[in-house]
Steps between C-alpha positions, in 0.01 A plus 500: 500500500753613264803662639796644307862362542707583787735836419835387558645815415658685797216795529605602872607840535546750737265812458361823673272432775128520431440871586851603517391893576274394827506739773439500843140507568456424136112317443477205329221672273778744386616295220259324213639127611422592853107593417522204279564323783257655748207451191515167584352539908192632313411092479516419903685285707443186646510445847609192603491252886745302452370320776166393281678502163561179316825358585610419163370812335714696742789336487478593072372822604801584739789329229341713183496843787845464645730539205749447399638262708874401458570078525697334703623162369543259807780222459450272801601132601351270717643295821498218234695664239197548314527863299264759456423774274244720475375899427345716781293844396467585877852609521733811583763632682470585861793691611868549406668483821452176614426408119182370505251415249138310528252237352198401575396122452124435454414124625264367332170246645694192573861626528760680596736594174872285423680868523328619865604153654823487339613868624358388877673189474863608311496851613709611169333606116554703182340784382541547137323772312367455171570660106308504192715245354400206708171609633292162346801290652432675843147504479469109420605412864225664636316179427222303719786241546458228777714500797874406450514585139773717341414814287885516399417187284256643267619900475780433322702737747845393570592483904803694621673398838405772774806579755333484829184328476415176319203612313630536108494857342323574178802543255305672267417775736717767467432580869439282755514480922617228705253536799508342860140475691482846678119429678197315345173639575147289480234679385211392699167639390347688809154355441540143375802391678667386165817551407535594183852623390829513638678826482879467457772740593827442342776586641768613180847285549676565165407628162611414158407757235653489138780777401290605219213557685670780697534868427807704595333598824522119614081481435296251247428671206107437458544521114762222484364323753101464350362419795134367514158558726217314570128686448183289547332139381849377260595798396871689525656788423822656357652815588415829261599798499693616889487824542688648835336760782754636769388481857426842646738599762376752775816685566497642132127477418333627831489898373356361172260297677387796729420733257309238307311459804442857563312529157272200598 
């Protein structure tokens, strides 16, 4: 298949929301893209056990459903001095206060993965988040590789020295956590017995973010920044057009919201 040449003009803009004039108690079948969207239940749904579904068709099933999914770019280093580097789609951030973000390691059939023994074992990690710019260099190290070898060696990322843990930072990132080991969860599959990931929580030590990344406000500036996503089987995503909602606050809304109601 075909495919036309990556856009590298900066198209990200901020915009109106979708449906800008909603209301409370507004329908979805009150606007032409909302029956648009409705048209399509007219086809079904599918119904699916997850308990009797094929394993590998719902692991593509979930990945191409829950999107997008931000990355989180895992610097780690073994007991041997061995480094590791490699990109997690099972990622987020858990809470601000203690910082604390989370990925998920998936073992595979015969063993455990280089960056879920090296956080066990060293306790300290990076977090880097990826940008358009060096997407194929990120995505590279997510390579089949056998145990012990580096992903630094062929992404053609530079290392930067972290300040409290030994694991390298991605210099290239233009934000990126130092991490200590927090708690490490096994997944063990309540039927089976198996574990099959490890879910990480990261504990946030110190955070390097580049000046020009940052607004006035002190916040990263999505445009600048070009952060991407993962969707399902290889594909990713970049960001399009942001547009901003506020969140509805009770003390001013509550009459408005009552005599919306009262119409119902």
């Amino acid at each position: 298949m075909s495919l036309p040449p990556f856009d590298r003009t900066d198209q990200t803009q901020f915009t109106e929301a979708p449906n800008s004039t909603w209301a409370y108690c507004q329908p979805l079948d009150s606007t032409p893209a909302g029956r648009a969207w409705l048209e399509g239940e007219e086809q079904g749904w599918q119904v699916i056990n997850t308990a009797e579904y094929d394993r590998m068709m719902l692991y593509k099933l979930m990945i191409s459903g829950i999107v997008p999914r931000p990355i989180g770019f895992v610097s780690t280093i073994s007991e041997g001095g061995v480094e590791n580097l490699a990109p997690f789609s099972w990622f987020n951030m858990v809470t601000s206060w203690p910082p604390l973000v989370s990925f998920c390691c998936s073992n595979g059939p015969a063993r455990i993965k280089d960056t879920t023994n090296n956080v066990k074992n060293s306790k300290g990690f990076t977090v880097n988040i990826i940008s358009e710019p060096f997407v194929e260099n990120a995505n590279v190290t997510s390579i089949d590789s056998p145990p012990g070898f580096d992903e630094w060696s062929i992404s053609g990322l530079t290392k930067a020295p972290s300040v409290h843990v030994k694991a390298s930072r991605v210099k290239e990132s233009a934000f990126s956590m130092e991490c200590e080991l927090f708690q490490a969860i096994d997944i063990i599959h309540p039927t089976t017995g198996e574990c099959t990931s490890t879910l990480i929580l990261a504990h946030v030590k110190y955070i390097h973010v580049r000046n020009d990344m940052l607004t006035e406000r002190g916040t990263v500036d999505p445009i600048k920044f070009k952060p991407v996503a993962r969707l399902g089987d290889i594909s990713y995503a970049r960001l399009g057009d942001i547009f901003r909602i506020p969140r509805p606050v009770w003390a001013t809304e509550e009459s408005n919201i009552q005599t919306a109601t009262q119409r119902l």
